[in-house]
Amino acid sequence: MPRPRPRALLALSTALVCALTAAPAAAYADSGHGRGHHHDRDHGFGSVRFATFNASLNRSAQGELVEDLSGPGDEQAQAAAEVIQRARPDVLLVNEFDYDERGRAAELFQRNYLSLPQDGAEPIRYRYRYTAPSNTGVATGLDLNNDGKAVTEPGTPGYGDDAYGFGMFPGQYGMVVYSRYPIDREAARTFQTFRWADMPGNMLPTDPATGEPFYSEEERKVLRLSSKSHWDVPVRIGRGRPVHLLASHPTPPGFDGPEERNVARNHDENRFFADYVSPRRSRYIYDDAGRRGGLHPGAKFVIAGDLNADPEDGDGHPRATRQLLQARRVQGHLTPASEGAPQAAATQGGANAEHIGDPAYDTADFGDVPGPGNLRVDYVLPSRGLPVRETGVFWPAEGRPGAAAAAQASDHRLVWLDVRRFR
């Protein structure tokens, strides 16, 4: 669940995986049935469905998610699994899924929830999984929120604010990729340790009271850009080149002060993948293995995740996601919609009545009084050249199949994109 909001702002959907060092990523293969013929039956002949879902499968203490998923009776996990079963993505990024080094939680969610029918929905089996550490809940030993003390004891007040990414323990709010198609683990890239200061023209914050940098020189030398991590996960679809799933979960633009450090960080975290897919702007980038540069100019990709920024409304920087939507190599004009989102906005009122954006495009059901109201913060953005068939948000109208599960599982809704298979 999100932290209480001290002021109107975007979704909390913070954080990601963990580890004090950039531990190696892990890709897992299930022993269950893989792709089979589900693709054609579920999405029409020759389609592949990509999706992102902030499933709120986070817990308040380390190990609790593994414990909750060890049996099939957790109601919130049942609801999240039902949403996935009804949407039936082939390649799925799950945000806010607590990380554990062995990948036990991801395995248990497949075995005890996705592989079992939920409220009449058909089970879904993913043969491949991928997860990796991130900065969430990893102590820095520094006073990053400038409250006069550096908190290093997990779970204590102030610990999350002084970590590389907000989290009360390493791994809280992690993420995982499930796929029916093979994941090229050896070619995957992670950017957990990339330093914010190494991004040219960055928005590192300034203290408005003094005009001086908000972070000390010592802090700027070590502060990482990703509040969680950025991943490039190649998925092999057909016999040709892979589709790169570019996964992230930027910090929400709030929980800060007049310096707006999280607004700035959210902007630059979103900018990272806009630069990564732009050959002339990606030369500064390096990954956790030391390899430099961005994505190959001819590569196909899908940018996915809870990006914690709406292009029209909310408290984020106005260009946070527009820089992705307007990127030359991105099909940003394709806007997924649903029937349930405008119904919810009209019923709930509050901040929704003041929004500029079309409520049909909302992907998250946030607090309405005082705000920020429902927003579009979850994205599945295809590269130019990918043959898109259809896109949408799994937000059924009230009373429709899956509507209750979607509301119970998370304050976010699953967003999906169908791409025609290619060789």
CSV table of C-alpha atoms in Angstrom, one decimal:
chain,number,residue,atom,x,y,z
A,1,MET,CA,0.0,0.0,0.0
A,2,PRO,CA,1.2,3.6,-0.6
A,3,ARG,CA,2.5,5.7,2.2
A,4,PRO,CA,0.0,8.4,3.4
A,5,ARG,CA,0.2,11.5,1.1
A,6,PRO,CA,1.2,14.7,2.8
A,7,ARG,CA,0.0,16.6,-0.1
A,8,ALA,CA,-1.6,16.0,-3.5
A,9,LEU,CA,0.8,14.0,-5.7
A,10,LEU,CA,1.2,11.2,-8.0
A,11,ALA,CA,1.0,7.6,-7.1
A,12,LEU,CA,3.3,6.1,-4.6
A,13,SER,CA,4.0,2.9,-6.5
A,14,THR,CA,7.6,3.1,-5.3
A,15,ALA,CA,10.4,0.9,-5.4
A,16,LEU,CA,11.8,-2.1,-6.6
A,17,VAL,CA,14.2,-4.8,-5.7
A,18,CYS,CA,17.3,-4.7,-3.5
A,19,ALA,CA,20.8,-5.6,-2.5
A,20,LEU,CA,23.7,-3.7,-1.3
A,21,THR,CA,25.7,-4.6,-4.3
A,22,ALA,CA,24.7,-5.0,-8.0
A,23,ALA,CA,24.0,-8.7,-7.6
A,24,PRO,CA,23.6,-10.7,-10.8
A,25,ALA,CA,20.1,-10.8,-12.4
A,26,ALA,CA,18.2,-14.0,-12.3
A,27,ALA,CA,16.1,-15.6,-15.0
A,28,TYR,CA,14.1,-18.7,-14.1
A,29,ALA,CA,12.4,-21.3,-16.2
A,30,ASP,CA,9.3,-23.0,-14.9
A,31,SER,CA,8.8,-26.7,-15.3
A,32,GLY,CA,5.2,-26.1,-16.2
A,33,HIS,CA,3.7,-25.7,-19.6
A,34,GLY,CA,5.1,-22.8,-21.6
A,35,ARG,CA,3.6,-21.0,-24.5
A,36,GLY,CA,1.6,-23.7,-26.1
A,37,HIS,CA,-1.2,-22.3,-28.3
A,38,HIS,CA,-2.5,-19.8,-25.8
A,39,HIS,CA,-1.3,-16.8,-27.9
A,40,ASP,CA,-3.6,-17.5,-30.8
A,41,ARG,CA,-6.6,-18.4,-28.6
A,42,ASP,CA,-6.2,-15.5,-26.3
A,43,HIS,CA,-5.4,-12.6,-28.6
A,44,GLY,CA,-6.2,-13.6,-32.1
A,45,PHE,CA,-4.0,-15.4,-34.6
A,46,GLY,CA,-0.4,-14.3,-34.4
A,47,SER,CA,-0.5,-11.7,-31.6
A,48,VAL,CA,1.8,-11.2,-28.7
A,49,ARG,CA,0.5,-9.3,-25.7
A,50,PHE,CA,2.8,-7.1,-23.6
A,51,ALA,CA,1.6,-5.7,-20.3
A,52,THR,CA,2.6,-3.8,-17.2
A,53,PHE,CA,0.8,-4.2,-13.9
A,54,ASN,CA,1.6,-2.5,-10.5
A,55,ALA,CA,0.1,-5.4,-8.5
A,56,SER,CA,0.8,-4.0,-5.1
A,57,LEU,CA,2.3,-7.3,-4.0
A,58,ASN,CA,4.5,-5.6,-1.5
A,59,ARG,CA,4.6,-6.3,2.3
A,60,SER,CA,5.7,-4.4,5.3
A,61,ALA,CA,8.6,-6.7,6.3
A,62,GLN,CA,11.2,-8.8,4.6
A,63,GLY,CA,10.0,-12.3,3.9
A,64,GLU,CA,6.3,-11.6,4.4
A,65,LEU,CA,5.5,-11.9,0.7
A,66,VAL,CA,7.1,-15.3,0.5
A,67,GLU,CA,5.1,-16.4,3.5
A,68,ASP,CA,1.9,-15.0,2.1
A,69,LEU,CA,2.3,-16.7,-1.2
A,70,SER,CA,3.4,-20.1,0.3
A,71,GLY,CA,-0.2,-21.2,0.1
A,72,PRO,CA,-3.1,-20.3,-2.3
A,73,GLY,CA,-5.2,-18.4,0.2
A,74,ASP,CA,-4.0,-14.8,0.1
A,75,GLU,CA,-7.0,-12.8,-1.1
A,76,GLN,CA,-5.1,-9.9,-2.5
A,77,ALA,CA,-2.8,-12.2,-4.5
A,78,GLN,CA,-5.8,-14.1,-5.7
A,79,ALA,CA,-7.3,-10.8,-7.1
A,80,ALA,CA,-4.0,-9.9,-8.7
A,81,ALA,CA,-3.8,-13.3,-10.3
A,82,GLU,CA,-7.3,-13.1,-11.6
A,83,VAL,CA,-6.6,-9.7,-13.3
A,84,ILE,CA,-3.6,-11.3,-15.0
A,85,GLN,CA,-5.6,-14.4,-16.0
A,86,ARG,CA,-8.3,-12.3,-17.5
A,87,ALA,CA,-6.0,-10.0,-19.4
A,88,ARG,CA,-3.7,-12.9,-20.4
A,89,PRO,CA,-0.5,-11.1,-21.3
A,90,ASP,CA,2.3,-13.1,-22.9
A,91,VAL,CA,5.1,-10.8,-21.6
A,92,LEU,CA,4.3,-9.1,-18.3
A,93,LEU,CA,6.2,-6.6,-16.0
A,94,VAL,CA,4.9,-6.6,-12.5
A,95,ASN,CA,5.8,-3.6,-10.3
A,96,GLU,CA,5.7,-3.6,-6.5
A,97,PHE,CA,6.6,-7.2,-6.1
A,98,ASP,CA,9.0,-7.7,-3.2
A,99,TYR,CA,12.3,-9.0,-4.3
A,100,ASP,CA,14.1,-12.0,-2.8
A,101,GLU,CA,17.4,-13.2,-4.0
A,102,ARG,CA,16.3,-16.8,-4.8
A,103,GLY,CA,13.2,-15.6,-6.7
A,104,ARG,CA,11.0,-17.6,-4.4
A,105,ALA,CA,8.1,-15.2,-4.3
A,106,ALA,CA,7.9,-15.1,-8.1
A,107,GLU,CA,7.9,-18.9,-8.2
A,108,LEU,CA,5.2,-19.2,-5.5
A,109,PHE,CA,3.0,-16.6,-7.2
A,110,GLN,CA,3.1,-18.7,-10.4
A,111,ARG,CA,2.5,-22.0,-8.6
A,112,ASN,CA,-0.1,-21.1,-6.1
A,113,TYR,CA,-2.0,-18.3,-7.9
A,114,LEU,CA,-1.4,-17.9,-11.6
A,115,SER,CA,-1.5,-21.7,-12.2
A,116,LEU,CA,-4.8,-22.0,-10.3
A,117,PRO,CA,-8.2,-20.8,-11.6
A,118,GLN,CA,-9.3,-17.6,-9.8
A,119,ASP,CA,-13.0,-16.9,-9.7
A,120,GLY,CA,-13.6,-18.8,-12.9
A,121,ALA,CA,-10.7,-17.4,-14.9
A,122,GLU,CA,-8.5,-19.8,-16.7
A,123,PRO,CA,-5.0,-20.4,-15.3
A,124,ILE,CA,-2.0,-18.9,-17.1
A,125,ARG,CA,1.5,-20.4,-17.0
A,126,TYR,CA,4.7,-18.5,-17.7
A,127,ARG,CA,7.8,-20.6,-18.4
A,128,TYR,CA,10.3,-17.8,-18.0
A,129,ARG,CA,10.9,-15.2,-15.3
A,130,TYR,CA,13.4,-12.5,-14.7
A,131,THR,CA,14.2,-10.4,-11.7
A,132,ALA,CA,17.2,-8.4,-10.5
A,133,PRO,CA,18.2,-6.3,-7.5
A,134,SER,CA,17.5,-2.6,-7.2
A,135,ASN,CA,18.1,0.4,-5.0
A,136,THR,CA,15.0,0.2,-2.9
A,137,GLY,CA,15.7,-0.1,0.8
A,138,VAL,CA,19.5,-0.2,0.2
A,139,ALA,CA,21.1,2.0,2.9
A,140,THR,CA,23.5,4.8,1.7
A,141,GLY,CA,24.8,5.8,5.2
A,142,LEU,CA,24.0,9.4,4.2
A,143,ASP,CA,21.4,12.0,5.2
A,144,LEU,CA,19.6,12.2,1.9
A,145,ASN,CA,16.5,14.0,3.2
A,146,ASN,CA,18.6,16.6,5.1
A,147,ASP,CA,16.9,16.1,8.5
A,148,GLY,CA,20.1,16.0,10.4
A,149,LYS,CA,20.6,12.3,10.7
A,150,ALA,CA,21.6,9.4,8.5
A,151,VAL,CA,19.4,6.4,9.3
A,152,THR,CA,20.9,3.0,8.5
A,153,GLU,CA,18.7,0.5,10.5
A,154,PRO,CA,16.1,-1.1,8.2
A,155,GLY,CA,12.5,-0.6,9.3
A,156,THR,CA,13.2,2.4,11.5
A,157,PRO,CA,11.7,5.9,10.9
A,158,GLY,CA,13.6,7.8,8.2
A,159,TYR,CA,15.3,4.7,6.9
A,160,GLY,CA,13.5,4.7,3.5
A,161,ASP,CA,14.2,8.4,2.8
A,162,ASP,CA,18.0,7.9,3.3
A,163,ALA,CA,18.1,4.7,1.2
A,164,TYR,CA,19.1,4.8,-2.5
A,165,GLY,CA,15.4,4.3,-3.3
A,166,PHE,CA,12.6,4.4,-0.8
A,167,GLY,CA,12.0,1.2,1.0
A,168,MET,CA,11.9,0.0,4.6
A,169,PHE,CA,14.0,-3.1,3.8
A,170,PRO,CA,16.1,-4.2,0.8
A,171,GLY,CA,13.8,-5.6,-1.9
A,172,GLN,CA,10.6,-3.9,-0.9
A,173,TYR,CA,8.4,-2.9,-3.9
A,174,GLY,CA,10.5,-5.0,-6.3
A,175,MET,CA,9.6,-6.0,-9.8
A,176,VAL,CA,9.6,-9.2,-11.9
A,177,VAL,CA,9.1,-10.1,-15.5
A,178,TYR,CA,6.9,-13.1,-16.5
A,179,SER,CA,7.1,-14.4,-20.1
A,180,ARG,CA,5.8,-17.2,-22.2
A,181,TYR,CA,8.7,-16.5,-24.6
A,182,PRO,CA,12.4,-17.1,-23.9
A,183,ILE,CA,14.3,-14.4,-22.1
A,184,ASP,CA,17.9,-13.8,-23.2
A,185,ARG,CA,19.4,-13.6,-19.7
A,186,GLU,CA,23.0,-13.2,-21.0
A,187,ALA,CA,22.1,-10.1,-23.1
A,188,ALA,CA,20.0,-8.4,-20.4
A,189,ARG,CA,21.3,-5.1,-19.0
A,190,THR,CA,20.6,-3.5,-15.7
A,191,PHE,CA,21.4,0.1,-14.6
A,192,GLN,CA,21.0,0.0,-10.9
A,193,THR,CA,24.2,1.7,-10.1
A,194,PHE,CA,24.2,4.5,-12.7
A,195,ARG,CA,24.9,7.8,-10.9
A,196,TRP,CA,22.4,10.6,-11.3
A,197,ALA,CA,25.3,13.1,-11.6
A,198,ASP,CA,26.5,11.3,-14.7
A,199,MET,CA,23.4,12.2,-16.7
A,200,PRO,CA,24.3,15.4,-18.7
A,201,GLY,CA,21.9,18.3,-18.1
A,202,ASN,CA,20.4,16.5,-15.1
A,203,MET,CA,17.9,18.1,-12.8
A,204,LEU,CA,19.7,17.5,-9.5
A,205,PRO,CA,17.8,19.7,-7.1
A,206,THR,CA,18.7,23.1,-5.6
A,207,ASP,CA,17.7,24.3,-2.2
A,208,PRO,CA,15.5,27.3,-3.0
A,209,ALA,CA,16.3,29.0,0.3
A,210,THR,CA,20.0,29.1,-0.3
A,211,GLY,CA,20.5,28.6,-4.0
A,212,GLU,CA,23.0,25.8,-3.2
A,213,PRO,CA,22.7,22.2,-4.3
A,214,PHE,CA,20.3,20.2,-2.1
A,215,TYR,CA,22.7,17.3,-1.9
A,216,SER,CA,26.2,17.6,-0.6
A,217,GLU,CA,29.2,16.9,-2.8
A,218,GLU,CA,29.7,13.6,-1.1
A,219,GLU,CA,26.0,12.7,-1.7
A,220,ARG,CA,26.2,13.7,-5.4
A,221,LYS,CA,29.2,11.5,-5.9
A,222,VAL,CA,27.3,8.3,-4.9
A,223,LEU,CA,23.5,9.0,-5.4
A,224,ARG,CA,22.1,6.7,-8.0
A,225,LEU,CA,19.6,7.8,-10.7
A,226,SER,CA,17.2,4.9,-10.4
A,227,SER,CA,15.1,4.8,-7.3
A,228,LYS,CA,14.7,1.1,-8.1
A,229,SER,CA,16.5,0.1,-11.3
A,230,HIS,CA,16.2,0.3,-15.1
A,231,TRP,CA,16.2,-3.0,-17.0
A,232,ASP,CA,16.7,-3.9,-20.6
A,233,VAL,CA,15.3,-7.5,-20.9
A,234,PRO,CA,15.5,-9.0,-24.4
A,235,VAL,CA,12.6,-11.4,-25.1
A,236,ARG,CA,12.9,-13.7,-28.1
A,237,ILE,CA,9.7,-13.8,-30.1
A,238,GLY,CA,10.0,-15.7,-33.3
A,239,ARG,CA,13.3,-16.3,-35.1
A,240,GLY,CA,14.4,-12.7,-35.6
A,241,ARG,CA,15.9,-10.1,-33.3
A,242,PRO,CA,14.4,-9.9,-29.8
A,243,VAL,CA,12.0,-7.3,-28.5
A,244,HIS,CA,13.7,-5.4,-25.6
A,245,LEU,CA,11.4,-4.9,-22.7
A,246,LEU,CA,12.6,-1.7,-21.1
A,247,ALA,CA,11.3,-1.9,-17.5
A,248,SER,CA,11.4,0.7,-14.8
A,249,HIS,CA,9.4,2.2,-11.9
A,250,PRO,CA,10.5,5.8,-11.3
A,251,THR,CA,10.0,7.5,-7.9
A,252,PRO,CA,6.7,9.3,-7.4
A,253,PRO,CA,7.0,13.1,-7.7
A,254,GLY,CA,6.1,13.9,-4.1
A,255,PHE,CA,7.1,13.1,-0.5
A,256,ASP,CA,9.7,15.9,-0.7
A,257,GLY,CA,9.9,19.6,0.1
A,258,PRO,CA,10.2,22.9,-1.8
A,259,GLU,CA,13.4,21.6,-3.5
A,260,GLU,CA,11.1,19.0,-5.2
A,261,ARG,CA,13.9,16.5,-5.3
A,262,ASN,CA,11.5,13.6,-6.2
A,263,VAL,CA,9.8,15.6,-9.0
A,264,ALA,CA,13.3,16.1,-10.5
A,265,ARG,CA,14.3,12.5,-10.0
A,266,ASN,CA,11.1,11.2,-11.6
A,267,HIS,CA,11.7,13.5,-14.6
A,268,ASP,CA,15.3,12.2,-15.0
A,269,GLU,CA,14.4,8.5,-14.4
A,270,ASN,CA,11.8,8.8,-17.2
A,271,ARG,CA,14.4,10.7,-19.4
A,272,PHE,CA,16.8,7.8,-19.0
A,273,PHE,CA,14.9,5.5,-21.4
A,274,ALA,CA,14.1,8.4,-23.8
A,275,ASP,CA,17.9,8.9,-24.1
A,276,TYR,CA,18.6,5.1,-24.1
A,277,VAL,CA,16.6,4.6,-27.3
A,278,SER,CA,18.1,7.7,-29.0
A,279,PRO,CA,21.6,6.9,-30.4
A,280,ARG,CA,22.9,10.5,-30.3
A,281,ARG,CA,21.8,11.0,-26.7
A,282,SER,CA,22.7,7.7,-25.1
A,283,ARG,CA,26.5,7.8,-25.3
A,284,TYR,CA,26.9,8.7,-21.6
A,285,ILE,CA,25.0,5.7,-20.4
A,286,TYR,CA,26.7,2.7,-18.8
A,287,ASP,CA,25.2,-0.4,-17.3
A,288,ASP,CA,26.1,-2.4,-14.2
A,289,ALA,CA,28.6,-4.5,-16.1
A,290,GLY,CA,30.4,-1.4,-17.4
A,291,ARG,CA,29.1,-1.6,-21.0
A,292,ARG,CA,28.5,1.9,-22.4
A,293,GLY,CA,25.9,3.2,-24.8
A,294,GLY,CA,22.2,2.7,-25.4
A,295,LEU,CA,20.0,0.5,-27.5
A,296,HIS,CA,21.1,-0.4,-31.0
A,297,PRO,CA,19.4,1.9,-33.6
A,298,GLY,CA,17.5,-1.0,-35.3
A,299,ALA,CA,16.4,-2.8,-32.2
A,300,LYS,CA,12.7,-3.3,-31.4
A,301,PHE,CA,11.5,-2.4,-27.9
A,302,VAL,CA,8.6,-1.9,-25.5
A,303,ILE,CA,8.9,0.6,-22.7
A,304,ALA,CA,6.9,-0.6,-19.7
A,305,GLY,CA,6.2,0.3,-16.1
A,306,ASP,CA,4.5,2.4,-13.6
A,307,LEU,CA,6.2,5.7,-14.5
A,308,ASN,CA,4.5,7.7,-11.8
A,309,ALA,CA,3.7,10.7,-14.1
A,310,ASP,CA,0.7,11.8,-16.0
A,311,PRO,CA,1.3,13.9,-19.2
A,312,GLU,CA,-1.6,16.3,-18.3
A,313,ASP,CA,-2.5,16.1,-14.6
A,314,GLY,CA,-1.0,15.4,-11.2
A,315,ASP,CA,2.1,16.8,-9.5
A,316,GLY,CA,4.8,15.6,-11.8
A,317,HIS,CA,7.0,17.6,-14.1
A,318,PRO,CA,5.0,18.4,-17.3
A,319,ARG,CA,7.7,16.8,-19.5
A,320,ALA,CA,8.3,13.7,-17.4
A,321,THR,CA,6.5,11.3,-19.7
A,322,ARG,CA,6.0,13.6,-22.6
A,323,GLN,CA,9.7,13.1,-23.4
A,324,LEU,CA,8.9,9.4,-23.9
A,325,LEU,CA,5.6,9.9,-25.7
A,326,GLN,CA,7.2,12.3,-28.1
A,327,ALA,CA,10.5,10.4,-28.6
A,328,ARG,CA,11.3,9.8,-32.3
A,329,ARG,CA,11.5,6.1,-31.9
A,330,VAL,CA,8.4,5.6,-29.8
A,331,GLN,CA,4.8,5.2,-31.0
A,332,GLY,CA,3.5,7.6,-28.4
A,333,HIS,CA,0.2,8.4,-30.1
A,334,LEU,CA,-1.3,5.1,-29.2
A,335,THR,CA,-3.2,5.7,-26.0
A,336,PRO,CA,-4.9,2.8,-24.2
A,337,ALA,CA,-8.3,3.4,-22.7
A,338,SER,CA,-11.0,1.5,-20.7
A,339,GLU,CA,-14.7,1.7,-19.9
A,340,GLY,CA,-14.2,1.6,-16.1
A,341,ALA,CA,-11.9,4.6,-15.8
A,342,PRO,CA,-14.3,7.4,-16.9
A,343,GLN,CA,-17.1,5.7,-14.8
A,344,ALA,CA,-14.9,5.8,-11.8
A,345,ALA,CA,-13.8,9.5,-12.3
A,346,ALA,CA,-17.4,10.6,-12.7
A,347,THR,CA,-18.6,8.7,-9.6
A,348,GLN,CA,-15.7,9.7,-7.3
A,349,GLY,CA,-15.5,13.4,-8.3
A,350,GLY,CA,-13.1,15.4,-6.2
A,351,ALA,CA,-9.8,16.2,-8.0
A,352,ASN,CA,-11.0,14.3,-11.0
A,353,ALA,CA,-13.4,17.1,-11.9
A,354,GLU,CA,-10.5,19.5,-12.3
A,355,HIS,CA,-8.4,17.3,-14.5
A,356,ILE,CA,-7.4,18.2,-18.1
A,357,GLY,CA,-6.7,14.7,-19.4
A,358,ASP,CA,-9.4,12.4,-20.7
A,359,PRO,CA,-10.4,10.1,-17.8
A,360,ALA,CA,-10.8,7.2,-20.2
A,361,TYR,CA,-6.9,7.1,-20.3
A,362,ASP,CA,-6.5,6.8,-16.5
A,363,THR,CA,-4.6,3.8,-15.3
A,364,ALA,CA,-4.7,4.3,-11.5
A,365,ASP,CA,-7.4,4.9,-8.9
A,366,PHE,CA,-5.9,7.4,-6.4
A,367,GLY,CA,-7.3,9.5,-3.6
A,368,ASP,CA,-9.8,12.1,-4.8
A,369,VAL,CA,-9.9,14.6,-1.9
A,370,PRO,CA,-7.7,16.5,-1.8
A,371,GLY,CA,-6.1,14.6,-4.7
A,372,PRO,CA,-4.4,13.8,-7.0
A,373,GLY,CA,-7.4,11.9,-8.3
A,374,ASN,CA,-7.2,9.2,-10.9
A,375,LEU,CA,-4.2,9.5,-13.3
A,376,ARG,CA,-2.5,7.9,-16.3
A,377,VAL,CA,0.8,6.7,-14.8
A,378,ASP,CA,1.2,3.1,-16.2
A,379,TYR,CA,2.6,2.7,-19.8
A,380,VAL,CA,3.4,0.2,-22.5
A,381,LEU,CA,5.0,2.1,-25.3
A,382,PRO,CA,6.1,0.3,-28.5
A,383,SER,CA,8.9,1.3,-30.7
A,384,ARG,CA,8.3,2.5,-34.2
A,385,GLY,CA,8.2,-0.5,-36.6
A,386,LEU,CA,6.4,-2.8,-34.2
A,387,PRO,CA,3.1,-3.7,-35.8
A,388,VAL,CA,0.6,-2.8,-33.1
A,389,ARG,CA,-2.9,-4.4,-33.3
A,390,GLU,CA,-4.6,-3.1,-30.2
A,391,THR,CA,-4.0,-1.6,-26.8
A,392,GLY,CA,-6.1,-1.1,-23.7
A,393,VAL,CA,-6.4,-0.8,-19.9
A,394,PHE,CA,-7.9,-3.7,-17.9
A,395,TRP,CA,-10.4,-1.5,-16.0
A,396,PRO,CA,-13.8,-3.1,-16.5
A,397,ALA,CA,-17.0,-1.1,-15.8
A,398,GLU,CA,-18.6,-1.8,-12.5
A,399,GLY,CA,-20.3,-5.2,-12.5
A,400,ARG,CA,-18.3,-6.6,-15.4
A,401,PRO,CA,-16.1,-9.7,-15.0
A,402,GLY,CA,-12.9,-8.8,-13.3
A,403,ALA,CA,-14.0,-5.4,-12.0
A,404,ALA,CA,-14.0,-6.5,-8.4
A,405,ALA,CA,-10.7,-8.2,-8.7
A,406,ALA,CA,-9.1,-5.2,-10.3
A,407,ALA,CA,-10.3,-2.9,-7.4
A,408,GLN,CA,-9.2,-5.4,-4.7
A,409,ALA,CA,-5.7,-6.2,-6.1
A,410,SER,CA,-4.2,-2.7,-6.5
A,411,ASP,CA,-4.8,1.0,-7.0
A,412,HIS,CA,-3.3,0.5,-10.4
A,413,ARG,CA,-4.8,-1.2,-13.5
A,414,LEU,CA,-3.0,-3.5,-15.9
A,415,VAL,CA,-2.2,-1.9,-19.3
A,416,TRP,CA,-1.7,-4.1,-22.3
A,417,LEU,CA,-0.5,-3.9,-25.9
A,418,ASP,CA,-1.0,-6.4,-28.7
A,419,VAL,CA,1.7,-6.7,-31.3
A,420,ARG,CA,1.5,-8.9,-34.5
A,421,ARG,CA,4.1,-11.7,-34.4
A,422,PHE,CA,7.0,-11.2,-36.8
A,423,ARG,CA,9.9,-13.3,-38.0
